[in-house]
């Protein structure tokens, strides 16, 4: 028995059921994951679901035009993301557009006026002394005992740091004991009226009289007792209205992912006092990733004064909180006065967290403000109409493709339609999973990309079908025609899909905003086209080629040799045998 020719696998010809079983298992697994995740429909973008889109333009200070750069814009995006998330919005999109613009897309169900106010203001960064702190929503031990620092970070000067973890001084979660701890902490405020912050000194002191001080302490006590940092709305409102010179309450997340609540003293150092902040891998002392800060001349004196006072206190009152937009992003402790004009924060950092903190520290000094260029509100009703129009357009496009396939390919159209349905099922399930997975939102351009993909997918089937029909025209029967046509069709399909995917990838990289939705959908459906053709269309055609209806060339099969103008099979004919030489009969002559 002759071995199969190169490029024609015998197993591929005789076992198409394996490929069909594989893609069936994949569809079942993905569908099961979709239902288990609870997200059974694709997440819709603002243009379909409704919401608010805000366009912000970066405006540098005079003489600081170079401040508009990628690093600063990315940091601004990170800050705005934190603000929007603080409103309890988990599906907002904040991204740069071009070199100077930031687009904030907030879905329906959110207070758009509050969101607009949050993202349109300049970030405020302050260094405040920590007066007291505890894990929010959790019961503390019955007696004072050290607990892990809320951030796990320690402020160090030349790699020196506190060797023991700082602890909470609020041993009880009951309102009464909390109130006593807060009141005692406010009385023991290491810097009640000597704030070095310019903004703080410019504000009237809350301790102008003993009566005012008692009222302020009582207010802070009540706010701290009622504060539940596990709730996004409570975090967003914590410290609202507090001036830099006031004591306040705040929330922050510790290294264990728990939310801490704080009572913080007046701001001692302003974010603009930080001249430079960097994430550095410290290999000299083995501290790992650290964050270095360099202060301005005025900021160096302020920071030296406050760290000198904090170093004399017990935990947690030897900590200072780095507060951005009212949220504690780090609360390192100090063991000595840091008077050199620079400091290093070390602790449980990796590269990403160190760079994030460095960016936040730098943002307090960025000479950038953002001007609101436009605010577009899309109602849910308008989004529903757009989605309906997109689905109608997709249905019309699919119907036209099916009509063409049936009219031209007849029985083969069943294979094409089945392949289109498999491709559609995979696309839908994957889009539904990508919503909670990577935040993918199906917008109107993405729907357009899916409609265009119908033609790209159908084109792959047409390439293969035409190759098979060419083989039949050459006089071959269906089964060998299916196998001989596949290698040539496969190359053409791969080249065509590669070009489409390359175009989608380039479009996704060089564009921003909603156009990326079109590019992403086009690239995804192109990849799925390859999967469906290889694991479904080809194996299915191999199976049906064994059926009598198709192999006999029925007139409705789409593979009728007569309709295709097939040539008769080429066969060699033998010349008749010559008679042996001998005498010739005179009558025959």
XYZ file of C-alpha atoms in Angstrom:
589
model
C 0.000 0.000 0.000
C 1.419 3.352 -0.999
C 2.125 5.859 1.743
C 0.146 9.113 1.746
C 1.730 11.892 -0.238
C 3.570 14.617 1.587
C 1.165 17.234 2.980
C -1.778 14.833 3.001
C -2.155 13.265 6.415
C -4.059 10.008 6.449
C -5.339 10.715 9.938
C -6.623 14.117 8.825
C -8.573 12.396 6.053
C -9.978 9.521 8.087
C -10.583 11.177 11.474
C -12.335 14.509 10.970
C -14.502 13.709 13.985
C -11.601 14.580 16.300
C -11.488 18.179 15.090
C -15.252 18.527 15.338
C -15.211 17.103 18.870
C -12.441 19.524 19.854
C -14.304 22.645 18.725
C -17.517 21.332 20.315
C -15.732 20.894 23.641
C -14.323 24.423 23.341
C -17.784 25.903 22.710
C -19.304 23.995 25.644
C -16.458 25.007 27.987
C -16.631 28.683 27.020
C -20.414 28.719 27.302
C -20.228 27.070 30.731
C -17.684 29.669 31.842
C -19.975 32.432 30.611
C -22.919 31.170 32.669
C -20.745 30.527 35.726
C -19.387 34.069 35.586
C -22.927 35.459 35.562
C -22.179 37.678 32.546
C -24.342 36.188 29.816
C -24.414 39.248 27.583
C -21.562 41.374 26.225
C -20.883 44.552 28.124
C -22.131 47.540 26.142
C -20.261 50.771 25.584
C -21.615 54.203 26.323
C -22.874 54.774 22.779
C -25.108 51.696 23.131
C -25.925 51.514 26.844
C -26.026 55.244 27.535
C -23.819 57.365 29.785
C -21.573 60.412 29.823
C -18.403 61.081 27.839
C -16.097 63.874 29.066
C -13.197 65.240 27.009
C -10.448 66.990 29.005
C -7.571 68.956 27.480
C -4.262 69.350 29.321
C -3.172 72.951 29.844
C 0.413 73.532 31.087
C 1.528 76.424 33.235
C 3.348 79.306 31.582
C 6.793 78.216 30.454
C 6.067 74.528 31.228
C 4.849 73.364 27.816
C 7.130 70.327 28.002
C 5.059 69.077 30.963
C 2.581 67.609 28.485
C 4.299 64.277 27.928
C 3.371 60.624 28.014
C 4.482 60.032 31.615
C 2.479 62.928 33.027
C -0.584 62.110 30.951
C -0.485 58.455 32.032
C -0.218 59.570 35.652
C -3.220 61.862 35.190
C -5.185 58.933 33.754
C -4.284 56.856 36.805
C -5.444 59.619 39.149
C -8.742 60.047 37.310
C -9.311 56.306 37.323
C -8.970 56.338 41.103
C -11.436 59.217 41.345
C -14.069 57.580 39.184
C -13.651 54.255 40.987
C -14.122 56.146 44.241
C -17.641 56.935 43.064
C -18.349 53.204 42.898
C -18.121 53.098 39.087
C -16.447 49.871 37.976
C -17.007 50.116 34.230
C -15.713 53.613 33.513
C -13.074 54.115 30.830
C -10.312 56.690 31.203
C -7.778 56.909 28.394
C -5.616 59.374 26.561
C -6.552 60.603 23.114
C -3.694 62.061 21.136
C -1.043 64.000 23.071
C -3.157 66.493 25.025
C -6.603 64.991 25.606
C -8.078 62.559 28.110
C -11.422 60.873 27.450
C -13.525 59.770 30.430
C -16.473 57.518 29.584
C -18.870 56.841 32.447
C -21.794 54.430 31.922
C -25.360 55.088 32.923
C -26.391 54.721 36.543
C -23.733 57.153 37.778
C -24.170 60.710 39.009
C -22.671 62.388 35.948
C -22.480 65.799 37.614
C -20.447 64.407 40.518
C -18.223 62.444 38.140
C -17.680 65.537 36.003
C -16.673 67.492 39.090
C -14.296 64.758 40.255
C -12.362 64.306 37.013
C -12.241 67.986 36.097
C -10.353 69.236 39.167
C -6.619 69.219 39.779
C -5.325 66.499 42.085
C -4.291 67.552 45.600
C -1.437 65.732 47.330
C -0.599 66.303 50.998
C 1.602 64.783 53.691
C -0.391 64.540 56.948
C 0.618 63.036 60.307
C -1.310 59.902 61.302
C -3.101 60.327 64.630
C -4.880 56.973 64.786
C -5.887 54.168 62.429
C -7.546 50.775 62.379
C -8.889 48.243 59.898
C -12.318 49.433 58.823
C -15.232 47.107 59.492
C -13.156 44.598 61.512
C -13.080 44.019 65.259
C -9.810 44.999 66.900
C -8.310 43.004 69.818
C -9.584 43.671 73.342
C -6.211 45.054 74.490
C -3.615 47.185 72.720
C -1.285 45.076 70.614
C 0.932 45.826 67.649
C -0.527 45.162 64.223
C 0.925 45.296 60.759
C 1.354 48.705 59.141
C -1.526 49.534 56.874
C 0.724 49.767 53.860
C 3.688 47.716 54.922
C 5.924 50.589 53.802
C 8.535 52.313 55.991
C 10.102 55.695 55.348
C 13.862 55.320 55.478
C 16.860 57.599 55.218
C 19.815 55.844 53.645
C 18.204 52.413 54.123
C 17.492 52.859 57.849
C 13.955 51.958 58.946
C 11.919 50.951 61.952
C 12.553 47.294 62.733
C 9.126 46.613 64.223
C 5.753 47.020 62.596
C 3.656 49.982 63.558
C 0.401 49.267 65.329
C -3.022 50.697 65.910
C -3.728 52.593 69.106
C -7.466 52.016 68.886
C -7.900 48.641 70.571
C -11.661 48.493 70.473
C -14.213 48.827 67.710
C -16.965 50.109 69.979
C -18.046 53.715 69.396
C -17.285 54.753 73.000
C -13.699 53.557 73.051
C -13.199 54.767 69.493
C -14.340 58.190 70.572
C -11.921 58.280 73.524
C -9.049 57.162 71.282
C -9.845 59.795 68.687
C -10.210 62.551 71.267
C -6.941 61.554 72.933
C -5.234 61.419 69.548
C -6.474 64.890 68.623
C -5.259 66.242 71.955
C -1.918 64.536 71.367
C -1.666 65.885 67.816
C 2.092 66.420 67.471
C 1.569 69.402 65.178
C -1.741 71.052 66.127
C -0.890 74.581 65.136
C 2.644 74.629 63.749
C 1.926 73.415 60.258
C 4.738 74.116 57.853
C 2.415 73.936 54.884
C 1.904 77.245 53.185
C -1.690 76.377 52.487
C -2.240 75.326 56.070
C -0.724 78.433 57.562
C -2.865 80.548 55.305
C -6.003 78.979 56.722
C -7.459 79.903 60.107
C -6.447 77.437 62.789
C -9.218 75.142 63.998
C -7.871 75.528 67.552
C -8.448 79.264 67.819
C -10.339 78.683 71.048
C -10.868 75.775 73.382
C -14.561 75.716 72.464
C -13.793 75.481 68.750
C -11.192 72.798 69.428
C -13.671 70.696 71.393
C -16.300 71.083 68.680
C -13.812 70.104 65.960
C -12.638 67.100 67.988
C -16.224 65.987 68.536
C -16.984 66.280 64.845
C -13.907 64.243 63.877
C -14.811 61.700 66.562
C -18.286 61.242 65.090
C -16.979 61.014 61.531
C -14.372 58.426 62.497
C -16.857 56.278 64.419
C -19.330 56.297 61.524
C -16.773 55.833 58.738
C -16.927 52.480 56.925
C -14.151 52.434 54.323
C -15.392 49.186 52.818
C -18.159 51.184 51.092
C -17.125 53.111 47.946
C -19.516 55.966 48.642
C -18.148 56.384 52.175
C -14.572 56.436 50.855
C -15.471 59.069 48.262
C -17.017 61.357 50.903
C -14.413 60.833 53.645
C -12.837 64.163 54.567
C -15.115 66.204 52.310
C -14.724 69.908 52.974
C -11.581 69.534 55.081
C -8.998 72.264 54.524
C -5.255 71.578 54.500
C -4.979 73.122 57.974
C -7.739 70.938 59.440
C -7.595 67.505 60.980
C -9.642 65.041 58.958
C -10.616 61.417 58.417
C -9.519 59.357 55.419
C -9.425 55.830 53.984
C -6.615 53.772 52.506
C -5.911 50.191 51.499
C -3.228 48.151 53.233
C -0.912 45.511 51.799
C -3.382 42.739 52.729
C -6.078 44.373 50.620
C -8.026 45.557 53.682
C -9.427 49.059 54.008
C -8.007 51.171 56.858
C -9.625 54.269 58.302
C -7.538 57.116 59.670
C -7.625 60.284 61.696
C -5.052 62.624 60.184
C -3.597 65.876 61.431
C -3.202 69.114 59.453
C -1.196 68.961 56.233
C 2.493 69.593 56.856
C 3.920 69.213 53.343
C 2.216 69.996 50.055
C 2.560 67.848 46.945
C 4.193 70.752 45.124
C 7.050 70.562 47.644
C 8.132 67.269 46.037
C 10.642 68.108 43.331
C 11.095 64.562 41.997
C 10.032 61.017 42.842
C 11.370 57.824 41.284
C 10.965 54.079 41.610
C 14.417 52.554 42.161
C 15.611 48.972 42.487
C 17.891 49.092 45.524
C 20.415 46.282 45.157
C 22.978 47.807 47.527
C 21.085 47.119 50.748
C 18.784 44.425 49.405
C 15.716 46.563 50.059
C 14.296 45.697 46.652
C 12.062 48.223 44.947
C 11.914 51.559 46.758
C 10.565 55.037 46.076
C 12.963 57.958 46.392
C 11.740 61.521 46.968
C 13.660 64.735 46.487
C 12.134 67.917 47.916
C 12.419 71.547 46.961
C 14.433 73.789 49.287
C 11.283 74.914 51.085
C 9.836 71.415 51.110
C 13.050 69.973 52.586
C 12.717 72.189 55.681
C 9.030 71.334 56.110
C 9.676 67.623 55.731
C 12.635 67.717 58.139
C 10.518 69.510 60.763
C 7.565 67.117 60.591
C 9.656 63.919 60.501
C 11.653 65.161 63.495
C 8.436 65.528 65.506
C 6.950 62.226 64.307
C 10.124 60.277 65.176
C 9.582 61.094 68.870
C 6.150 59.403 68.937
C 4.973 55.829 69.301
C 3.169 53.955 66.490
C 1.042 54.867 64.695
C 1.768 58.504 65.517
C 5.259 58.146 64.067
C 3.675 57.658 60.631
C 2.815 60.242 58.018
C 0.091 59.626 55.457
C 0.569 60.508 51.818
C -2.936 61.626 50.891
C -4.046 62.021 47.287
C -7.550 63.340 46.638
C -8.514 62.462 50.205
C -7.292 58.839 50.009
C -4.222 57.510 51.820
C -1.942 55.938 49.217
C 0.894 55.169 51.663
C 1.537 55.633 55.408
C 5.265 55.092 56.077
C 6.727 55.439 59.574
C 9.883 57.362 60.517
C 12.442 56.755 63.231
C 14.534 59.919 62.835
C 14.362 63.401 61.361
C 14.922 63.364 57.603
C 16.668 66.663 57.004
C 18.706 65.976 53.896
C 16.062 67.124 51.437
C 15.442 63.599 50.234
C 13.925 60.395 51.561
C 13.413 56.801 50.549
C 10.257 54.763 51.107
C 10.888 51.033 51.266
C 8.723 48.068 52.145
C 6.589 45.497 50.362
C 7.010 46.994 46.897
C 7.236 45.388 43.511
C 8.119 47.333 40.390
C 4.515 48.148 39.513
C 3.508 49.388 42.986
C 6.723 51.397 43.371
C 6.231 53.099 40.013
C 2.581 53.787 40.838
C 3.456 55.522 44.123
C 6.290 57.469 42.468
C 3.897 58.690 39.788
C 1.388 59.807 42.404
C 4.064 61.688 44.328
C 5.199 63.336 41.118
C 1.660 64.295 40.183
C 1.411 66.656 43.134
C 4.075 68.763 41.448
C 2.932 68.500 37.848
C 2.400 71.917 36.275
C -0.764 70.647 34.527
C -4.415 71.519 34.757
C -7.228 70.113 32.663
C -9.826 72.126 30.807
C -13.162 70.570 29.967
C -13.585 70.647 26.193
C -16.854 68.764 25.821
C -19.409 66.698 27.715
C -21.620 64.353 25.722
C -24.550 62.555 27.314
C -26.085 59.554 25.558
C -29.442 58.387 26.879
C -30.180 54.698 27.270
C -33.041 55.081 24.781
C -30.740 56.476 22.086
C -28.187 53.769 22.795
C -30.891 51.112 22.456
C -31.931 52.520 19.103
C -28.338 52.470 17.879
C -27.895 48.879 19.039
C -31.148 47.879 17.339
C -30.034 49.549 14.106
C -26.680 47.775 14.285
C -28.292 44.394 14.843
C -30.697 44.984 11.948
C -27.775 45.889 9.683
C -25.944 42.742 10.770
C -29.017 40.591 10.140
C -29.472 42.084 6.657
C -25.810 41.495 5.823
C -25.978 37.909 7.058
C -29.197 37.274 5.129
C -27.667 38.576 1.883
C -24.619 36.355 2.352
C -26.812 33.298 3.003
C -28.985 34.036 -0.068
C -25.882 34.294 -2.233
C -24.451 31.059 -0.842
C -27.693 29.147 -1.382
C -28.138 30.478 -4.924
C -24.579 29.757 -6.006
C -23.414 26.813 -3.868
C -26.726 25.066 -3.126
C -26.010 22.129 -0.814
C -22.586 23.471 0.142
C -24.391 26.492 1.606
C -25.458 24.267 4.529
C -21.810 23.828 5.488
C -21.144 27.556 5.120
C -24.159 28.555 7.215
C -23.258 26.027 9.920
C -19.727 27.463 9.990
C -21.069 31.005 10.257
C -23.271 29.971 13.190
C -20.315 28.371 14.981
C -18.239 31.496 14.390
C -21.079 33.703 15.682
C -21.485 31.553 18.813
C -17.770 31.717 19.602
C -17.684 35.474 19.012
C -20.663 36.097 21.292
C -19.391 33.929 24.150
C -15.864 35.353 24.025
C -17.168 38.937 23.972
C -19.367 38.191 26.978
C -16.331 36.808 28.854
C -14.016 39.652 27.821
C -16.343 42.229 29.413
C -15.577 41.293 33.040
C -12.180 39.868 32.051
C -10.438 42.850 30.432
C -13.169 45.486 30.460
C -14.047 45.093 26.771
C -17.177 47.058 25.883
C -19.147 46.450 22.718
C -19.690 49.831 21.089
C -21.190 50.772 17.742
C -17.872 50.600 15.806
C -17.299 47.134 17.308
C -20.693 46.051 15.969
C -19.584 47.354 12.552
C -16.420 45.262 12.861
C -18.533 42.168 13.530
C -20.657 42.897 10.442
C -17.549 43.283 8.261
C -16.271 39.994 9.699
C -19.260 38.166 8.170
C -17.855 38.850 4.719
C -14.305 37.909 5.741
C -15.500 34.606 7.210
C -17.668 33.790 4.181
C -14.725 34.569 1.906
C -12.702 31.773 3.523
C -15.453 29.247 2.791
C -15.727 30.442 -0.806
C -11.974 30.009 -1.338
C -12.137 26.400 -0.162
C -15.333 25.561 -2.062
C -13.912 26.955 -5.305
C -10.740 24.918 -4.921
C -12.845 21.778 -4.494
C -14.935 22.623 -7.555
C -11.746 23.221 -9.573
C -10.569 19.744 -8.693
C -13.928 18.297 -9.820
C -13.646 20.219 -13.079
C -10.349 18.445 -13.638
C -12.241 15.143 -13.576
C -11.619 14.004 -10.012
C -14.267 12.528 -7.745
C -15.383 14.401 -4.609
C -13.401 12.691 -1.848
C -9.950 13.115 -3.421
C -10.994 16.582 -4.615
C -11.710 17.657 -1.010
C -8.277 16.508 0.175
C -6.296 17.806 -2.824
C -7.995 21.221 -2.646
C -7.257 21.763 1.043
C -3.489 22.525 0.949
C -3.889 25.244 -1.697
C -7.017 26.691 -0.074
C -5.346 26.633 3.338
C -2.437 28.769 2.143
C -4.773 31.300 0.542
C -6.983 31.501 3.640
C -4.020 31.980 5.981
C -2.508 34.731 3.833
C -5.844 36.528 3.514
C -6.596 36.323 7.245
C -3.055 37.409 8.120
C -3.467 40.562 6.064
C -6.824 41.293 7.719
C -5.410 40.671 11.199
C -2.353 42.826 10.486
C -4.594 45.689 9.357
C -6.715 45.315 12.517
C -3.612 45.258 14.752
C -2.137 48.384 13.164
C -5.486 50.162 13.410
C -5.798 49.185 17.078
C -2.308 50.483 17.901
C -2.395 53.813 16.061
C -5.971 54.829 16.949
C -7.737 55.623 20.204
C -11.259 55.618 21.532
C -14.106 53.918 19.784
C -12.164 53.099 16.613
C -10.179 50.624 18.705
C -13.426 48.733 19.278
C -13.763 48.219 15.530
C -10.145 47.077 15.227
C -10.399 44.724 18.222
C -13.564 43.047 16.963
C -12.144 42.698 13.458
C -8.948 41.101 14.785
C -10.861 38.746 17.091
C -13.233 37.528 14.385
C -10.332 37.059 11.968
C -8.596 34.743 14.430
C -11.841 32.862 15.004
C -12.231 32.485 11.243
C -8.986 30.493 11.119
C -10.136 28.318 14.027
C -13.548 27.616 12.482
C -12.201 26.834 8.990
C -9.545 24.446 10.301
C -11.532 22.726 13.054
C -15.062 22.821 11.650
C -15.491 23.661 7.951
C -12.820 21.352 6.556
C -13.645 18.335 8.797
C -17.376 18.789 8.113
C -16.827 18.868 4.346
C -14.692 15.736 4.646
C -17.575 13.965 6.390
C -20.284 15.051 3.967
C -18.114 14.081 0.986
C -18.695 10.479 2.068
C -22.452 10.849 1.758
C -24.246 9.703 -1.384
C -25.955 13.046 -1.921
C -22.688 14.948 -2.322
C -20.372 12.235 -3.660
C -22.798 11.324 -6.473
C -22.817 14.922 -7.666
C -26.525 15.568 -7.103
C -27.770 18.598 -9.002
C -28.598 20.367 -5.706
C -25.338 19.474 -4.008
C -23.429 22.318 -5.627
C -20.889 19.766 -6.865
C -22.620 18.455 -9.989
C -19.825 17.666 -12.516
C -22.089 18.463 -15.472
C -22.993 21.904 -14.141
C -19.333 22.573 -13.366
C -18.244 21.549 -16.890
C -16.038 18.734 -15.661
C -13.673 17.108 -18.118
C -14.007 13.384 -18.647
C -11.450 11.361 -16.745
C -8.184 11.036 -18.658
C -7.371 7.406 -19.454
C -4.666 5.855 -21.613
C -5.957 3.803 -24.594
C -4.026 0.817 -25.919
C -3.309 0.525 -29.637
C -4.838 -2.626 -31.237
C -2.416 -5.564 -31.613
C -0.839 -5.997 -35.060
C -1.412 -9.383 -36.793
C 1.609 -11.652 -37.199
C 3.506 -11.484 -40.543
C 2.631 -14.274 -43.063
C 1.366 -14.976 -46.618
C -1.297 -12.592 -47.846
C -4.578 -14.008 -49.073
C -5.008 -13.026 -52.746
C -8.697 -12.278 -52.172
C -7.858 -9.807 -49.380
C -5.254 -8.191 -51.559
